[in-house]
Coordinates of N, CA, C and O in Angstrom, one line a residue:
M1 N -42.2 31.5 62.8 CA -43.3 30.7 63.5 C -42.8 29.2 63.4 O -42.6 28.6 62.3
A2 N -42.7 28.5 64.5 CA -42.3 27.2 64.4 C -43.6 26.2 64.1 O -44.6 26.4 64.6
L3 N -43.2 25.3 63.3 CA -44.4 24.2 63.0 C -44.4 23.2 64.2 O -43.4 23.0 64.8
P4 N -45.6 22.6 64.3 CA -45.7 21.5 65.3 C -44.6 20.4 64.9 O -44.4 20.1 63.8
E5 N -44.0 19.8 65.9 CA -43.0 18.7 65.7 C -43.7 17.6 65.1 O -44.9 17.3 65.4
I6 N -42.9 16.8 64.3 CA -43.3 15.5 63.9 C -42.2 14.4 64.2 O -41.1 14.8 64.5
D7 N -42.5 13.2 64.2 CA -41.6 12.2 64.5 C -41.1 11.5 63.3 O -41.6 11.8 62.2
A8 N -40.1 10.6 63.5 CA -39.5 9.9 62.5 C -40.5 9.0 61.7 O -40.4 8.9 60.5
A9 N -41.5 8.6 62.4 CA -42.6 7.7 61.7 C -43.3 8.5 60.7 O -43.6 8.0 59.7
A10 N -43.5 9.7 61.0 CA -44.3 10.6 60.1 C -43.3 10.8 58.9 O -43.8 10.8 57.7
V11 N -42.1 11.0 59.0 CA -41.2 11.3 57.9 C -41.1 10.0 57.2 O -41.1 10.0 55.8
D12 N -41.0 8.9 57.7 CA -41.0 7.5 57.0 C -42.2 7.4 56.1 O -42.1 6.9 55.0
E13 N -43.3 7.7 56.7 CA -44.6 7.5 55.9 C -44.6 8.5 54.7 O -45.0 8.1 53.6
V14 N -44.1 9.7 54.7 CA -43.9 10.6 53.6 C -42.9 10.0 52.6 O -43.1 9.8 51.4
L15 N -41.7 9.5 53.1 CA -40.8 8.9 52.3 C -41.1 7.6 51.7 O -40.6 7.3 50.6
R16 N -42.2 6.9 52.2 CA -42.6 5.7 51.6 C -43.2 6.0 50.1 O -43.2 5.0 49.4
H17 N -43.7 7.2 50.0 CA -44.2 7.5 48.6 C -43.2 8.0 47.6 O -43.5 8.3 46.5
A18 N -42.0 8.3 48.2 CA -40.9 8.9 47.3 C -40.5 8.2 46.0 O -40.5 8.8 45.0
P19 N -40.2 6.9 46.1 CA -39.9 6.2 44.9 C -40.8 6.4 43.8 O -40.4 6.6 42.6
G20 N -42.1 6.1 44.1 CA -43.0 6.3 42.9 C -43.1 7.6 42.3 O -43.2 7.8 41.2
V21 N -43.1 8.6 43.2 CA -43.3 10.0 42.8 C -42.0 10.3 41.9 O -42.1 11.0 40.9
V22 N -40.9 10.1 42.3 CA -39.6 10.4 41.6 C -39.6 9.6 40.3 O -39.4 10.3 39.3
A23 N -40.0 8.4 40.3 CA -40.0 7.7 39.0 C -41.0 8.2 38.0 O -40.6 8.5 36.9
V24 N -42.1 8.6 38.5 CA -43.1 9.1 37.5 C -42.8 10.6 37.1 O -43.1 10.9 36.0
S25 N -42.1 11.3 38.0 CA -41.8 12.7 37.7 C -40.7 12.6 36.7 O -40.5 13.7 35.9
Q26 N -39.9 11.6 36.4 CA -38.9 11.5 35.5 C -39.3 10.9 34.2 O -38.6 10.7 33.3
S27 N -40.6 10.7 34.1 CA -41.1 10.1 32.9 C -42.1 11.0 32.3 O -42.4 12.1 32.9
A28 N -42.7 10.7 31.1 CA -43.7 11.4 30.5 C -45.0 11.2 31.1 O -46.1 11.9 30.6
D29 N -45.2 10.5 32.1 CA -46.4 10.1 32.8 C -46.9 11.1 33.8 O -47.9 10.7 34.4
M30 N -46.2 12.1 34.1 CA -46.6 13.0 35.2 C -47.7 13.9 34.6 O -47.5 14.9 34.0
I31 N -48.9 13.4 34.8 CA -50.1 14.1 34.4 C -50.7 14.9 35.6 O -50.5 14.6 36.8
P32 N -51.4 15.9 35.3 CA -52.1 16.7 36.4 C -52.9 15.8 37.3 O -53.7 14.9 36.8
G33 N -52.6 15.9 38.6 CA -53.4 15.1 39.5 C -53.0 13.6 39.6 O -53.8 12.8 40.0
H34 N -51.7 13.4 39.2 CA -51.3 12.0 39.2 C -51.6 11.3 40.5 O -51.3 11.8 41.5
P35 N -52.1 10.1 40.5 CA -52.4 9.4 41.8 C -51.2 9.3 42.7 O -51.4 9.4 44.0
L36 N -50.1 9.1 42.2 CA -48.8 8.9 43.0 C -48.5 10.2 43.8 O -48.2 10.3 45.0
L37 N -48.6 11.4 43.1 CA -48.4 12.6 43.7 C -49.5 13.0 44.7 O -49.2 13.4 45.8
Q38 N -50.6 12.5 44.4 CA -51.8 12.8 45.3 C -51.6 11.9 46.5 O -51.9 12.4 47.7
N39 N -51.1 10.7 46.4 CA -50.8 9.9 47.6 C -49.7 10.5 48.4 O -49.8 10.5 49.7
L40 N -48.7 11.2 47.9 CA -47.7 11.7 48.6 C -48.3 12.9 49.4 O -48.0 13.2 50.6
L41 N -49.1 13.7 48.8 CA -49.7 14.8 49.4 C -50.7 14.5 50.5 O -50.7 15.1 51.6
A42 N -51.4 13.4 50.3 CA -52.3 12.9 51.5 C -51.4 12.4 52.6 O -51.8 12.7 53.7
A43 N -50.3 11.8 52.4 CA -49.5 11.3 53.4 C -48.8 12.6 54.2 O -48.7 12.5 55.5
M44 N -48.5 13.6 53.5 CA -48.1 14.8 54.1 C -49.1 15.4 55.0 O -48.8 15.9 56.1
A45 N -50.4 15.4 54.6 CA -51.4 15.9 55.4 C -51.7 15.1 56.5 O -51.9 15.5 57.7
F46 N -51.8 13.8 56.3 CA -52.2 12.9 57.4 C -51.1 12.9 58.4 O -51.5 12.8 59.8
T47 N -49.8 13.0 58.2 CA -48.8 12.9 59.2 C -48.5 14.2 59.8 O -47.7 14.4 60.7
R48 N -49.2 15.3 59.3 CA -48.9 16.7 59.7 C -47.6 17.2 59.3 O -47.0 18.1 59.9
F49 N -47.0 16.5 58.3 CA -45.7 17.1 57.6 C -46.0 18.6 57.2 O -45.1 19.4 57.5
T50 N -47.1 18.8 56.5 CA -47.5 20.0 56.1 C -48.4 20.6 57.3 O -49.1 19.8 57.9
A51 N -48.2 21.9 57.5 CA -49.0 22.6 58.7 C -49.3 23.9 58.4 O -48.5 24.5 57.6
S52 N -50.3 24.4 59.0 CA -50.7 25.8 58.7 C -49.7 26.8 59.3 O -49.2 26.6 60.5
F53 N -49.2 27.8 58.6 CA -48.4 28.8 59.0 C -48.6 29.9 58.0 O -49.0 29.7 56.9
D54 N -48.2 31.1 58.3 CA -48.3 32.2 57.4 C -47.2 32.2 56.3 O -46.1 32.9 56.5
W55 N -47.4 31.4 55.4 CA -46.3 31.2 54.3 C -46.1 32.4 53.6 O -44.9 32.6 53.0
Q56 N -47.2 33.2 53.3 CA -47.0 34.5 52.5 C -46.0 35.4 53.3 O -45.2 36.1 52.7
A57 N -46.1 35.5 54.6 CA -45.3 36.4 55.4 C -43.8 35.8 55.4 O -42.8 36.5 55.3
E58 N -43.7 34.5 55.4 CA -42.5 33.8 55.4 C -41.5 34.0 54.2 O -40.4 34.3 54.2
F59 N -42.3 33.8 53.1 CA -41.5 33.9 51.9 C -41.9 35.1 50.9 O -41.4 35.3 49.9
G60 N -42.8 35.9 51.4 CA -43.3 37.0 50.6 C -42.2 38.0 50.1 O -42.2 38.5 49.0
D61 N -41.2 38.3 51.0 CA -40.2 39.2 50.6 C -39.0 38.4 50.0 O -38.1 39.2 49.6
Q62 N -39.0 37.2 49.9 CA -38.0 36.3 49.4 C -38.5 35.3 48.6 O -38.2 34.1 48.8
P63 N -39.3 35.5 47.5 CA -39.9 34.4 46.8 C -38.9 33.5 46.1 O -39.2 32.4 45.9
D64 N -37.7 34.0 45.8 CA -36.7 33.1 45.2 C -36.3 32.0 46.1 O -35.9 30.9 45.5
R65 N -36.5 32.0 47.4 CA -36.1 30.9 48.3 C -37.0 29.7 48.0 O -36.6 28.6 48.2
L66 N -38.3 30.0 47.5 CA -39.2 28.8 47.3 C -38.7 27.9 46.2 O -39.0 26.7 46.2
N67 N -37.9 28.4 45.2 CA -37.7 27.6 44.1 C -36.1 27.3 44.1 O -35.6 26.7 43.1
S68 N -35.4 27.7 45.0 CA -33.9 27.7 45.0 C -33.5 26.2 45.5 O -33.8 25.8 46.5
L69 N -32.8 25.5 44.6 CA -32.3 24.2 44.9 C -31.1 24.3 46.0 O -31.0 23.5 46.8
E70 N -30.4 25.5 46.0 CA -29.5 25.7 47.1 C -30.1 25.8 48.5 O -29.6 25.3 49.4
V71 N -31.2 26.5 48.6 CA -31.9 26.6 49.8 C -32.4 25.4 50.3 O -32.2 24.8 51.3
L72 N -32.9 24.6 49.3 CA -33.4 23.2 49.5 C -32.3 22.2 50.1 O -32.6 21.5 51.0
A73 N -31.2 22.3 49.4 CA -30.0 21.4 49.7 C -29.5 21.7 51.2 O -29.0 20.8 51.9
A74 N -29.8 22.9 51.7 CA -29.3 23.3 53.0 C -30.4 23.3 54.1 O -30.1 23.6 55.2
A75 N -31.6 23.0 53.7 CA -32.7 23.2 54.6 C -32.7 22.2 55.7 O -32.4 20.9 55.4
D76 N -33.2 22.4 56.9 CA -33.4 21.6 57.9 C -34.9 21.0 57.8 O -35.6 21.4 56.8
L77 N -35.3 20.2 58.6 CA -36.6 19.6 58.5 C -37.7 20.6 58.6 O -38.7 20.6 57.7
E78 N -37.6 21.6 59.5 CA -38.6 22.6 59.6 C -38.8 23.4 58.3 O -39.8 23.6 57.8
E79 N -37.6 23.8 57.7 CA -37.5 24.6 56.6 C -38.2 23.7 55.4 O -38.9 24.3 54.5
L80 N -37.8 22.4 55.3 CA -38.4 21.6 54.2 C -39.9 21.6 54.4 O -40.7 21.6 53.3
R81 N -40.4 21.5 55.5 CA -41.9 21.4 55.7 C -42.6 22.7 55.4 O -43.5 22.7 54.8
K82 N -41.9 23.8 55.6 CA -42.4 25.1 55.3 C -42.4 25.3 53.8 O -43.4 25.8 53.2
L83 N -41.3 24.8 53.2 CA -41.3 25.0 51.7 C -42.3 24.2 51.1 O -43.1 24.6 50.1
M84 N -42.5 22.9 51.5 CA -43.6 22.1 50.8 C -45.0 22.6 51.1 O -45.8 22.6 50.2
T85 N -45.2 23.0 52.3 CA -46.5 23.5 52.7 C -46.8 24.8 51.8 O -47.9 25.0 51.2
A86 N -45.8 25.7 51.5 CA -45.9 26.9 50.7 C -46.2 26.5 49.3 O -47.2 26.9 48.6
H87 N -45.5 25.5 48.8 CA -45.8 25.0 47.3 C -47.2 24.4 47.2 O -47.8 24.6 46.2
I88 N -47.7 23.7 48.3 CA -49.1 23.1 48.1 C -50.0 24.2 48.1 O -51.0 24.2 47.4
R89 N -49.9 25.3 49.0 CA -50.8 26.4 49.0 C -50.7 27.2 47.7 O -51.7 27.5 47.1
I90 N -49.5 27.3 47.1 CA -49.3 27.9 45.8 C -50.2 27.2 44.7 O -50.8 27.8 43.9
D91 N -50.1 25.8 44.9 CA -50.8 25.0 43.8 C -52.3 25.3 43.8 O -53.1 25.2 42.8
R92 N -52.9 25.7 45.0 CA -54.3 26.1 45.0 C -54.6 27.3 44.1 O -55.8 27.3 43.6
F93 N -53.7 28.1 44.0 CA -53.8 29.3 43.1 C -53.3 29.2 41.7 O -53.8 29.8 40.8
D94 N -52.4 28.4 41.6 CA -51.6 28.1 40.3 C -51.7 26.7 40.0 O -50.7 26.0 40.3
R95 N -52.8 26.2 39.4 CA -52.9 24.8 39.2 C -51.8 24.2 38.4 O -51.3 24.8 37.5
H96 N -51.4 23.0 38.9 CA -50.4 22.3 38.1 C -49.0 22.7 38.6 O -47.9 22.4 38.1
H97 N -48.9 23.7 39.7 CA -47.6 24.1 40.1 C -46.7 22.8 40.7 O -45.6 22.7 40.4
L98 N -47.5 22.0 41.4 CA -46.7 20.8 41.9 C -46.3 19.8 40.8 O -45.1 19.4 40.9
E99 N -47.1 19.7 39.8 CA -46.6 18.9 38.6 C -45.4 19.5 38.0 O -44.5 18.8 37.5
A100 N -45.3 20.9 37.9 CA -44.2 21.6 37.4 C -42.9 21.3 38.2 O -41.9 21.1 37.8
L101 N -43.2 21.4 39.5 CA -42.0 21.0 40.5 C -41.5 19.5 40.3 O -40.3 19.4 40.4
A102 N -42.4 18.8 40.1 CA -42.0 17.3 39.6 C -41.2 17.3 38.4 O -40.2 16.6 38.3
A103 N -41.8 18.0 37.3 CA -41.1 17.9 36.1 C -39.8 18.5 36.1 O -38.9 18.1 35.4
N104 N -39.5 19.6 36.8 CA -38.2 20.4 36.8 C -37.1 19.7 37.8 O -36.1 20.3 37.9
G105 N -37.5 18.7 38.5 CA -36.6 18.1 39.4 C -36.7 18.5 40.8 O -36.0 17.9 41.8
Y106 N -37.4 19.6 41.1 CA -37.4 20.2 42.5 C -38.0 19.2 43.4 O -37.4 19.0 44.5
L107 N -39.0 18.6 43.1 CA -39.7 17.6 43.9 C -38.7 16.4 44.3 O -38.7 16.0 45.5
A108 N -38.1 16.0 43.4 CA -37.0 14.9 43.5 C -35.9 15.3 44.5 O -35.6 14.6 45.4
A109 N -35.5 16.6 44.4 CA -34.4 17.1 45.2 C -35.0 17.3 46.6 O -34.2 17.0 47.5
F110 N -36.2 17.7 46.7 CA -36.9 17.8 48.0 C -36.8 16.4 48.7 O -36.5 16.3 49.9
L111 N -37.4 15.4 48.0 CA -37.5 14.1 48.7 C -36.1 13.5 49.0 O -36.0 12.9 50.0
A112 N -35.1 13.8 48.2 CA -33.7 13.4 48.4 C -33.2 14.1 49.8 O -32.6 13.5 50.6
R113 N -33.5 15.3 49.9 CA -33.1 16.1 51.1 C -33.8 15.5 52.3 O -33.1 15.4 53.4
L114 N -35.1 15.3 52.1 CA -35.8 14.7 53.2 C -35.2 13.2 53.7 O -35.1 13.0 54.8
A115 N -34.8 12.5 52.7 CA -34.2 11.2 53.0 C -32.9 11.4 53.7 O -32.5 10.6 54.7
T116 N -32.1 12.4 53.3 CA -30.9 12.6 54.0 C -31.1 13.0 55.5 O -30.4 12.5 56.4
L117 N -32.0 13.9 55.7 CA -32.4 14.4 57.1 C -32.9 13.3 57.9 O -32.5 13.2 59.0
R118 N -33.7 12.4 57.3 CA -34.2 11.3 58.0 C -33.1 10.2 58.5 O -33.1 9.8 59.6
G119 N -32.0 10.3 57.7 CA -30.9 9.3 58.1 C -30.1 10.0 59.3 O -29.5 9.2 60.1
E120 N -30.3 11.2 59.4 CA -29.6 11.9 60.6 C -30.5 11.9 61.8 O -30.0 12.3 62.9
M121 N -31.7 11.6 61.7 CA -32.7 11.6 62.9 C -32.3 10.3 63.9 O -31.9 9.3 63.4
E122 N -32.7 10.5 65.1 CA -32.6 9.5 66.1 C -33.5 8.3 65.6 O -34.6 8.6 65.1
G123 N -33.1 7.2 65.6 CA -33.9 6.0 65.3 C -33.9 5.8 63.8 O -34.7 5.1 63.2
A124 N -32.8 6.3 63.2 CA -32.7 6.1 61.7 C -32.5 4.7 61.3 O -31.8 3.9 62.0
P125 N -33.2 4.1 60.3 CA -32.9 2.8 59.9 C -31.4 2.5 59.5 O -30.8 3.4 59.1
A126 N -31.1 1.4 59.8 CA -29.7 1.0 59.6 C -29.4 0.7 58.1 O -30.2 0.4 57.4

């Protein structure tokens, strides 16, 4: 199932929150519900970076895809959006899942991949 398209401005808004989230995730200050992480999630919701889809059907028979850095490194924009949407949904059932992703480097790798893809989009900043 394809997600609704988003534009470069939406990706820029999500990436605007990346430096703070990456910095705090690399420190001992990543506490549950950290405001910088919450701001990133709010930007994802506001821009429709995250979108409703059947994430359990998408990843149910391949749960290892969700945590694979190799999958993340090769993901296109839609796959990145699906991965993050799934992780946000998982956090609803497994509190602090997102903080664990921040602590283990997955979230920083996600944001780095998103920045790479943004550089390849039409209208990329010089």
